[in-house]
Amino acid sequence: MMGLHQDPSDSGLQLILGLALTATPEDTITPSPPSISNNLHHHHLTTLRPNSYSSKSSFISTSNSEPEPSLTLGLSRETYRQQVVKLPRNIGHNKVSSEDPLEQTSPHSAISSFSSGRVKRERDLSCEEADATETERVSSRASDEEEDGTTARKKLRLTKEQSALLEESFKQHSTLNPKQKQALAKQLSLRPRQVEVWFQNRRARTKLKQTEVDCEFLKKCCETLTDENRRLQKELQELKALKLAQPLYMPMSAATLTMCPACERLGGGVGGGASAKSPFSMAPKPHFFNPFANPSAAC
DNA sequence: AGTATATCTGTCTTTACCTCA
DNA sequence: CTTGAGGTAAAGACAGATATA
């Protein structure tokens, strides 16, 4: 839970916010607790619009009748020229050449030897290759064009059916063991690696969304506390003014002193009729109740 | 049992492709 | 038609856990 420290010796309000929020239904599948400090600077806050894509792309063929892969690997001449021109830039940005779409999409391609040092990636690929052997037998995803190495990296678009099945699976478990991955890939006519990546990204989106929710919550807390701080400052000013208006010394009988129930410190008369008569009646308003606040913070 | 190495799998971050306003 | 923003698939880098020699 959030904690609030209010230093009584300081006129300002000192906030120490911690976070361990109650999980939302969606968050119950989030594998790790949200880390507010970690990503807020890196992610622009946006609202998620699932299924925001329509299937209008001229490059993408979708089939609603069966979970057929949505990717058509053919490129127009123009597109192909653009892709080829882009390639050197890609390589320049990425230190590692295994990003090379040719290699990525076609482990068999001779160009895959261009990869310089990514042992792990190559390992993955070879593993995936084995994984995907069966899958790709039934999939049109690994098309002829990939095999002759003429296609650049092409973005996959999942069909509604594929997305729905993935979502359904994600609801059941946000991570997959190899067996589940394999089965799901087969069911979706995707490569296991694609299923894996989808789950990775899905987890990331869930986390980002939760971070946004947490951020909003903290903003509201901050606003509330700022208001309360303002109110208390004002109250303090009023009391100071009142004190100046009073005689310097005013004997106060013990009977007028009562305990603050929260912190058991002696204070001016609080309860009963006496407090109403006392010029030191200090609570024109009830103590602000903040579930996160120290119970005696207002004393 | 303790250690070094390999492998797997996760997160974080970035890149690139694609769609839409 | 162009452009910029946003969504998302996929990549690299890295860390931690686990298996094995």
GROMACS .gro file of C-alpha atoms (C1' of nucleotides) in nm:
model
  341
    1MET     CA    1   0.000   0.000   0.000
    2MET     CA    2   0.095   0.356  -0.030
    3GLY     CA    3   0.253   0.521   0.266
    4LEU     CA    4   0.245   0.884   0.353
    5HIS     CA    5   0.489   1.055   0.578
    6GLN     CA    6   0.399   1.394   0.696
    7ASP     CA    7   0.671   1.555   0.889
    8PRO     CA    8   0.508   1.763   1.163
    9SER     CA    9   0.814   1.976   1.201
   10ASP     CA   10   0.797   2.083   0.845
   11SER     CA   11   0.539   2.316   0.708
   12GLY     CA   12   0.552   2.136   0.380
   13LEU     CA   13   0.412   1.798   0.317
   14GLN     CA   14   0.664   1.529   0.273
   15LEU     CA   15   0.540   1.245   0.065
   16ILE     CA   16   0.693   0.906   0.052
   17LEU     CA   17   0.494   0.700  -0.185
   18GLY     CA   18   0.527   0.329  -0.210
   19LEU     CA   19   0.331   0.113  -0.441
   20ALA     CA   20   0.182  -0.228  -0.422
   21LEU     CA   21  -0.151  -0.193  -0.581
   22THR     CA   22  -0.430  -0.438  -0.576
   23ALA     CA   23  -0.436  -0.622  -0.901
   24THR     CA   24  -0.704  -0.555  -1.151
   25PRO     CA   25  -0.862  -0.853  -1.315
   26GLU     CA   26  -0.639  -0.816  -1.613
   27ASP     CA   27  -0.343  -0.767  -1.392
   28THR     CA   28  -0.392  -1.095  -1.220
   29ILE     CA   29  -0.217  -1.252  -1.511
   30THR     CA   30   0.069  -1.012  -1.498
   31PRO     CA   31   0.368  -1.216  -1.398
   32SER     CA   32   0.554  -0.948  -1.215
   33PRO     CA   33   0.449  -0.650  -1.006
   34PRO     CA   34   0.443  -0.316  -1.182
   35SER     CA   35   0.750  -0.105  -1.151
   36ILE     CA   36   0.643   0.250  -1.185
   37SER     CA   37   0.984   0.402  -1.178
   38ASN     CA   38   1.117   0.179  -1.441
   39ASN     CA   39   0.933   0.247  -1.757
   40LEU     CA   40   0.746   0.569  -1.730
   41HIS     CA   41   1.019   0.763  -1.895
   42HIS     CA   42   1.047   0.528  -2.181
   43HIS     CA   43   0.692   0.465  -2.277
   44HIS     CA   44   0.469   0.732  -2.408
   45LEU     CA   45   0.137   0.687  -2.244
   46THR     CA   46  -0.121   0.579  -2.487
   47THR     CA   47  -0.443   0.399  -2.469
   48LEU     CA   48  -0.446   0.060  -2.616
   49ARG     CA   49  -0.676  -0.011  -2.899
   50PRO     CA   50  -0.693  -0.380  -2.951
   51ASN     CA   51  -0.780  -0.496  -3.296
   52SER     CA   52  -0.724  -0.151  -3.429
   53TYR     CA   53  -0.615  -0.292  -3.755
   54SER     CA   54  -0.851  -0.362  -4.029
   55SER     CA   55  -0.750  -0.604  -4.295
   56LYS     CA   56  -0.736  -0.360  -4.580
   57SER     CA   57  -0.377  -0.409  -4.665
   58SER     CA   58  -0.318  -0.501  -5.018
   59PHE     CA   59  -0.027  -0.712  -4.907
   60ILE     CA   60  -0.219  -0.911  -4.658
   61SER     CA   61  -0.458  -1.179  -4.740
   62THR     CA   62  -0.689  -1.290  -4.468
   63SER     CA   63  -0.909  -1.586  -4.456
   64ASN     CA   64  -1.194  -1.592  -4.216
   65SER     CA   65  -1.294  -1.944  -4.284
   66GLU     CA   66  -0.984  -2.105  -4.144
   67PRO     CA   67  -0.688  -2.003  -3.932
   68GLU     CA   68  -0.469  -1.952  -4.229
   69PRO     CA   69  -0.164  -1.730  -4.186
   70SER     CA   70  -0.235  -1.378  -4.287
   71LEU     CA   71   0.093  -1.297  -4.442
   72THR     CA   72   0.133  -1.281  -4.812
   73LEU     CA   73   0.496  -1.267  -4.886
   74GLY     CA   74   0.483  -1.125  -5.232
   75LEU     CA   75   0.606  -0.774  -5.279
   76SER     CA   76   0.538  -0.539  -5.557
   77ARG     CA   77   0.843  -0.436  -5.750
   78GLU     CA   78   0.824  -0.095  -5.598
   79THR     CA   79   0.800  -0.225  -5.246
   80TYR     CA   80   1.076  -0.467  -5.305
   81ARG     CA   81   1.304  -0.193  -5.430
   82GLN     CA   82   1.230   0.010  -5.120
   83GLN     CA   83   1.305  -0.281  -4.897
   84VAL     CA   84   1.632  -0.353  -5.065
   85VAL     CA   85   1.736   0.007  -5.039
   86LYS     CA   86   1.653   0.004  -4.672
   87LEU     CA   87   1.859  -0.297  -4.590
   88PRO     CA   88   2.197  -0.134  -4.539
   89ARG     CA   89   2.039   0.115  -4.303
   90ASN     CA   90   1.891  -0.165  -4.100
   91ILE     CA   91   2.222  -0.327  -4.069
   92GLY     CA   92   2.379  -0.004  -3.970
   93HIS     CA   93   2.130   0.047  -3.690
   94ASN     CA   94   2.157  -0.298  -3.561
   95LYS     CA   95   2.493  -0.408  -3.456
   96VAL     CA   96   2.399  -0.761  -3.526
   97SER     CA   97   2.312  -0.879  -3.864
   98SER     CA   98   2.088  -1.163  -3.764
   99GLU     CA   99   1.818  -0.902  -3.787
  100ASP     CA  100   1.862  -0.946  -4.151
  101PRO     CA  101   1.521  -1.045  -4.272
  102LEU     CA  102   1.664  -1.281  -4.517
  103GLU     CA  103   1.828  -1.470  -4.248
  104GLN     CA  104   1.538  -1.438  -4.017
  105THR     CA  105   1.282  -1.569  -4.252
  106SER     CA  106   1.499  -1.822  -4.416
  107PRO     CA  107   1.750  -2.003  -4.209
  108HIS     CA  108   1.833  -2.204  -4.515
  109SER     CA  109   1.932  -1.901  -4.709
  110ALA     CA  110   2.293  -1.868  -4.802
  111ILE     CA  111   2.281  -1.513  -4.674
  112SER     CA  112   2.223  -1.640  -4.324
  113SER     CA  113   2.595  -1.688  -4.298
  114PHE     CA  114   2.617  -1.312  -4.292
  115SER     CA  115   2.540  -1.328  -3.923
  116SER     CA  116   2.850  -1.243  -3.731
  117GLY     CA  117   2.825  -1.316  -3.367
  118ARG     CA  118   2.483  -1.401  -3.253
  119VAL     CA  119   2.535  -1.751  -3.135
  120LYS     CA  120   2.226  -1.750  -2.925
  121ARG     CA  121   2.006  -1.620  -3.200
  122GLU     CA  122   2.138  -1.875  -3.435
  123ARG     CA  123   2.075  -2.134  -3.177
  124ASP     CA  124   1.723  -2.010  -3.144
  125LEU     CA  125   1.675  -2.017  -3.511
  126SER     CA  126   1.805  -2.364  -3.551
  127CYS     CA  127   1.588  -2.470  -3.266
  128GLU     CA  128   1.292  -2.294  -3.417
  129GLU     CA  129   1.376  -2.448  -3.740
  130ALA     CA  130   1.334  -2.785  -3.585
  131ASP     CA  131   1.027  -2.666  -3.403
  132ALA     CA  132   0.874  -2.523  -3.709
  133THR     CA  133   0.945  -2.801  -3.946
  134GLU     CA  134   0.616  -2.964  -3.888
  135THR     CA  135   0.428  -2.639  -3.859
  136GLU     CA  136   0.556  -2.504  -4.180
  137ARG     CA  137   0.457  -2.810  -4.362
  138VAL     CA  138   0.100  -2.707  -4.317
  139SER     CA  139   0.163  -2.339  -4.338
  140SER     CA  140   0.193  -2.120  -4.637
  141ARG     CA  141   0.395  -1.878  -4.425
  142ALA     CA  142   0.725  -2.012  -4.541
  143SER     CA  143   0.660  -1.934  -4.897
  144ASP     CA  144   0.868  -1.991  -5.202
  145GLU     CA  145   0.981  -1.635  -5.202
  146GLU     CA  146   1.143  -1.678  -4.867
  147GLU     CA  147   1.327  -1.976  -4.988
  148ASP     CA  148   1.479  -1.801  -5.281
  149GLY     CA  149   1.579  -1.521  -5.051
  150THR     CA  150   1.419  -1.235  -5.234
  151THR     CA  151   1.187  -1.106  -4.967
  152ALA     CA  152   1.262  -0.852  -4.701
  153ARG     CA  153   1.124  -0.862  -4.353
  154LYS     CA  154   0.753  -0.845  -4.378
  155LYS     CA  155   0.522  -0.769  -4.099
  156LEU     CA  156   0.292  -1.043  -3.992
  157ARG     CA  157  -0.071  -0.963  -3.938
  158LEU     CA  158  -0.259  -1.209  -3.731
  159THR     CA  159  -0.609  -1.295  -3.834
  160LYS     CA  160  -0.893  -1.235  -3.597
  161GLU     CA  161  -0.914  -1.604  -3.532
  162GLN     CA  162  -0.547  -1.624  -3.450
  163SER     CA  163  -0.564  -1.322  -3.224
  164ALA     CA  164  -0.870  -1.454  -3.049
  165LEU     CA  165  -0.709  -1.788  -2.985
  166LEU     CA  166  -0.391  -1.628  -2.862
  167GLU     CA  167  -0.586  -1.400  -2.633
  168GLU     CA  168  -0.784  -1.692  -2.503
  169SER     CA  169  -0.467  -1.880  -2.435
  170PHE     CA  170  -0.310  -1.577  -2.272
  171LYS     CA  171  -0.604  -1.550  -2.035
  172GLN     CA  172  -0.538  -1.902  -1.921
  173HIS     CA  173  -0.164  -1.856  -1.878
  174SER     CA  174   0.047  -1.557  -1.959
  175THR     CA  175   0.353  -1.769  -2.021
  176LEU     CA  176   0.388  -2.083  -2.221
  177ASN     CA  177   0.592  -2.390  -2.167
  178PRO     CA  178   0.751  -2.540  -2.477
  179LYS     CA  179   0.480  -2.797  -2.516
  180GLN     CA  180   0.203  -2.541  -2.499
  181LYS     CA  181   0.392  -2.318  -2.736
  182GLN     CA  182   0.434  -2.596  -2.982
  183ALA     CA  183   0.071  -2.697  -2.964
  184LEU     CA  184  -0.052  -2.344  -2.999
  185ALA     CA  185   0.177  -2.279  -3.290
  186LYS     CA  186   0.051  -2.584  -3.463
  187GLN     CA  187  -0.306  -2.489  -3.395
  188LEU     CA  188  -0.247  -2.142  -3.532
  189SER     CA  189  -0.029  -2.245  -3.821
  190LEU     CA  190   0.241  -2.017  -3.690
  191ARG     CA  191   0.598  -2.079  -3.600
  192PRO     CA  192   0.658  -2.139  -3.227
  193ARG     CA  193   0.885  -1.840  -3.227
  194GLN     CA  194   0.599  -1.623  -3.345
  195VAL     CA  195   0.377  -1.750  -3.069
  196GLU     CA  196   0.654  -1.683  -2.823
  197VAL     CA  197   0.704  -1.330  -2.947
  198TRP     CA  198   0.333  -1.266  -2.938
  199PHE     CA  199   0.323  -1.368  -2.574
  200GLN     CA  200   0.622  -1.154  -2.494
  201ASN     CA  201   0.465  -0.852  -2.649
  202ARG     CA  202   0.131  -0.929  -2.494
  203ARG     CA  203   0.288  -0.941  -2.150
  204ALA     CA  204   0.462  -0.614  -2.219
  205ARG     CA  205   0.138  -0.448  -2.323
  206THR     CA  206  -0.037  -0.574  -2.014
  207LYS     CA  207   0.238  -0.437  -1.802
  208LEU     CA  208   0.236  -0.105  -1.980
  209LYS     CA  209  -0.135  -0.074  -1.937
  210GLN     CA  210  -0.107  -0.152  -1.568
  211THR     CA  211   0.168   0.106  -1.540
  212GLU     CA  212  -0.063   0.364  -1.691
  213VAL     CA  213  -0.333   0.274  -1.443
  214ASP     CA  214  -0.085   0.297  -1.158
  215CYS     CA  215   0.037   0.630  -1.287
  216GLU     CA  216  -0.315   0.770  -1.296
  217PHE     CA  217  -0.375   0.645  -0.947
  218LEU     CA  218  -0.062   0.812  -0.818
  219LYS     CA  219  -0.150   1.134  -0.992
  220LYS     CA  220  -0.485   1.137  -0.816
  221CYS     CA  221  -0.318   1.066  -0.486
  222CYS     CA  222  -0.079   1.347  -0.547
  223GLU     CA  223  -0.358   1.587  -0.630
  224THR     CA  224  -0.551   1.488  -0.320
  225LEU     CA  225  -0.249   1.530  -0.099
  226THR     CA  226  -0.160   1.860  -0.256
  227ASP     CA  227  -0.508   1.988  -0.183
  228GLU     CA  228  -0.486   1.864   0.170
  229ASN     CA  229  -0.149   2.024   0.213
  230ARG     CA  230  -0.289   2.351   0.087
  231ARG     CA  231  -0.578   2.329   0.326
  232LEU     CA  232  -0.352   2.253   0.621
  233GLN     CA  233  -0.121   2.538   0.531
  234LYS     CA  234  -0.415   2.770   0.527
  235GLU     CA  235  -0.533   2.637   0.857
  236LEU     CA  236  -0.191   2.690   1.003
  237GLN     CA  237  -0.187   3.048   0.884
  238GLU     CA  238  -0.524   3.109   1.042
  239LEU     CA  239  -0.411   2.963   1.370
  240LYS     CA  240  -0.097   3.170   1.369
  241ALA     CA  241  -0.302   3.480   1.308
  242LEU     CA  242  -0.538   3.380   1.585
  243LYS     CA  243  -0.250   3.321   1.822
  244LEU     CA  244  -0.112   3.666   1.753
  245ALA     CA  245  -0.448   3.817   1.823
  246GLN     CA  246  -0.462   3.647   2.164
  247PRO     CA  247  -0.279   3.764   2.482
  248LEU     CA  248   0.072   3.629   2.502
  249TYR     CA  249   0.008   3.414   2.801
  250MET     CA  250  -0.319   3.255   2.870
  251PRO     CA  251  -0.334   3.016   3.159
  252MET     CA  252  -0.491   2.694   3.061
  253SER     CA  253  -0.624   2.463   3.323
  254ALA     CA  254  -0.544   2.098   3.309
  255ALA     CA  255  -0.908   2.026   3.255
  256THR     CA  256  -0.897   2.195   2.918
  257LEU     CA  257  -0.613   1.975   2.800
  258THR     CA  258  -0.714   1.656   2.634
  259MET     CA  259  -0.532   1.379   2.467
  260CYS     CA  260  -0.523   1.342   2.099
  261PRO     CA  261  -0.658   0.990   2.063
  262ALA     CA  262  -0.436   0.923   1.771
  263CYS     CA  263  -0.098   1.016   1.904
  264GLU     CA  264  -0.170   1.062   2.275
  265ARG     CA  265  -0.004   1.399   2.275
  266LEU     CA  266  -0.146   1.673   2.484
  267GLY     CA  267  -0.331   1.928   2.290
  268GLY     CA  268  -0.591   2.197   2.331
  269GLY     CA  269  -0.941   2.099   2.438
  270VAL     CA  270  -1.086   1.881   2.173
  271GLY     CA  271  -1.385   1.697   2.291
  272GLY     CA  272  -1.703   1.797   2.464
  273GLY     CA  273  -1.839   2.140   2.532
  274ALA     CA  274  -1.510   2.270   2.664
  275SER     CA  275  -1.352   2.255   2.324
  276ALA     CA  276  -1.619   2.466   2.172
  277LYS     CA  277  -1.549   2.738   2.425
  278SER     CA  278  -1.175   2.724   2.407
  279PRO     CA  279  -1.001   2.972   2.182
  280PHE     CA  280  -0.755   2.692   2.109
  281SER     CA  281  -1.008   2.465   1.969
  282MET     CA  282  -0.797   2.348   1.683
  283ALA     CA  283  -1.023   2.151   1.468
  284PRO     CA  284  -1.254   2.363   1.262
  285LYS     CA  285  -1.266   2.070   1.031
  286PRO     CA  286  -1.226   1.705   1.113
  287HIS     CA  287  -0.889   1.551   1.059
  288PHE     CA  288  -0.839   1.458   0.703
  289PHE     CA  289  -0.875   1.092   0.669
  290ASN     CA  290  -0.637   0.934   0.433
  291PRO     CA  291  -0.610   0.559   0.441
  292PHE     CA  292  -0.248   0.588   0.337
  293ALA     CA  293  -0.159   0.848   0.593
  294ASN     CA  294   0.002   0.807   0.927
  295PRO     CA  295  -0.289   0.812   1.176
  296SER     CA  296  -0.131   1.093   1.370
  297ALA     CA  297  -0.007   1.280   1.071
  298ALA     CA  298  -0.241   1.568   1.125
  299CYS     CA  299  -0.137   1.622   1.486
  300DA     C1'  300   2.972  -3.037  -0.267
  301DG     C1'  301   3.143  -2.658  -0.533
  302DT     C1'  302   3.241  -2.457  -0.983
  303DA     C1'  303   3.232  -2.346  -1.470
  304DT     C1'  304   2.979  -2.359  -1.874
  305DA     C1'  305   2.578  -2.409  -2.165
  306DT     C1'  306   2.108  -2.349  -2.235
  307DC     C1'  307   1.656  -2.170  -2.169
  308DT     C1'  308   1.335  -1.820  -2.086
  309DG     C1'  309   1.204  -1.397  -1.915
  310DT     C1'  310   1.214  -0.866  -1.936
  311DC     C1'  311   1.351  -0.436  -2.139
  312DT     C1'  312   1.438  -0.167  -2.525
  313DT     C1'  313   1.457  -0.066  -3.000
  314DT     C1'  314   1.352  -0.115  -3.489
  315DA     C1'  315   1.066  -0.157  -3.870
  316DC     C1'  316   0.633  -0.235  -4.089
  317DC     C1'  317   0.170  -0.114  -4.137
  318DT     C1'  318  -0.270   0.145  -4.083
  319DC     C1'  319  -0.527   0.544  -4.028
  320DA     C1'  320  -0.660   1.019  -3.953
  321DC     C1'  321  -0.085   1.227  -5.214
  322DT     C1'  322   0.186   1.302  -4.809
  323DT     C1'  323   0.277   1.284  -4.336
  324DG     C1'  324   0.289   1.191  -3.860
  325DA     C1'  325   0.114   0.915  -3.484
  326DG     C1'  326   0.019   0.495  -3.299
  327DG     C1'  327  -0.007  -0.024  -3.282
  328DT     C1'  328   0.252  -0.421  -3.306
  329DA     C1'  329   0.568  -0.809  -3.478
  330DA     C1'  330   1.022  -0.902  -3.423
  331DA     C1'  331   1.478  -0.826  -3.307
  332DG     C1'  332   1.902  -0.757  -2.972
  333DA     C1'  333   2.086  -0.719  -2.510
  334DC     C1'  334   2.094  -0.879  -2.082
  335DA     C1'  335   1.974  -1.131  -1.640
  336DG     C1'  336   1.839  -1.514  -1.371
  337DA     C1'  337   1.733  -2.002  -1.324
  338DT     C1'  338   1.848  -2.460  -1.429
  339DA     C1'  339   2.104  -2.853  -1.618
  340DT     C1'  340   2.526  -3.078  -1.703
  341DA     C1'  341   3.014  -3.193  -1.704
   0.00000   0.00000   0.00000
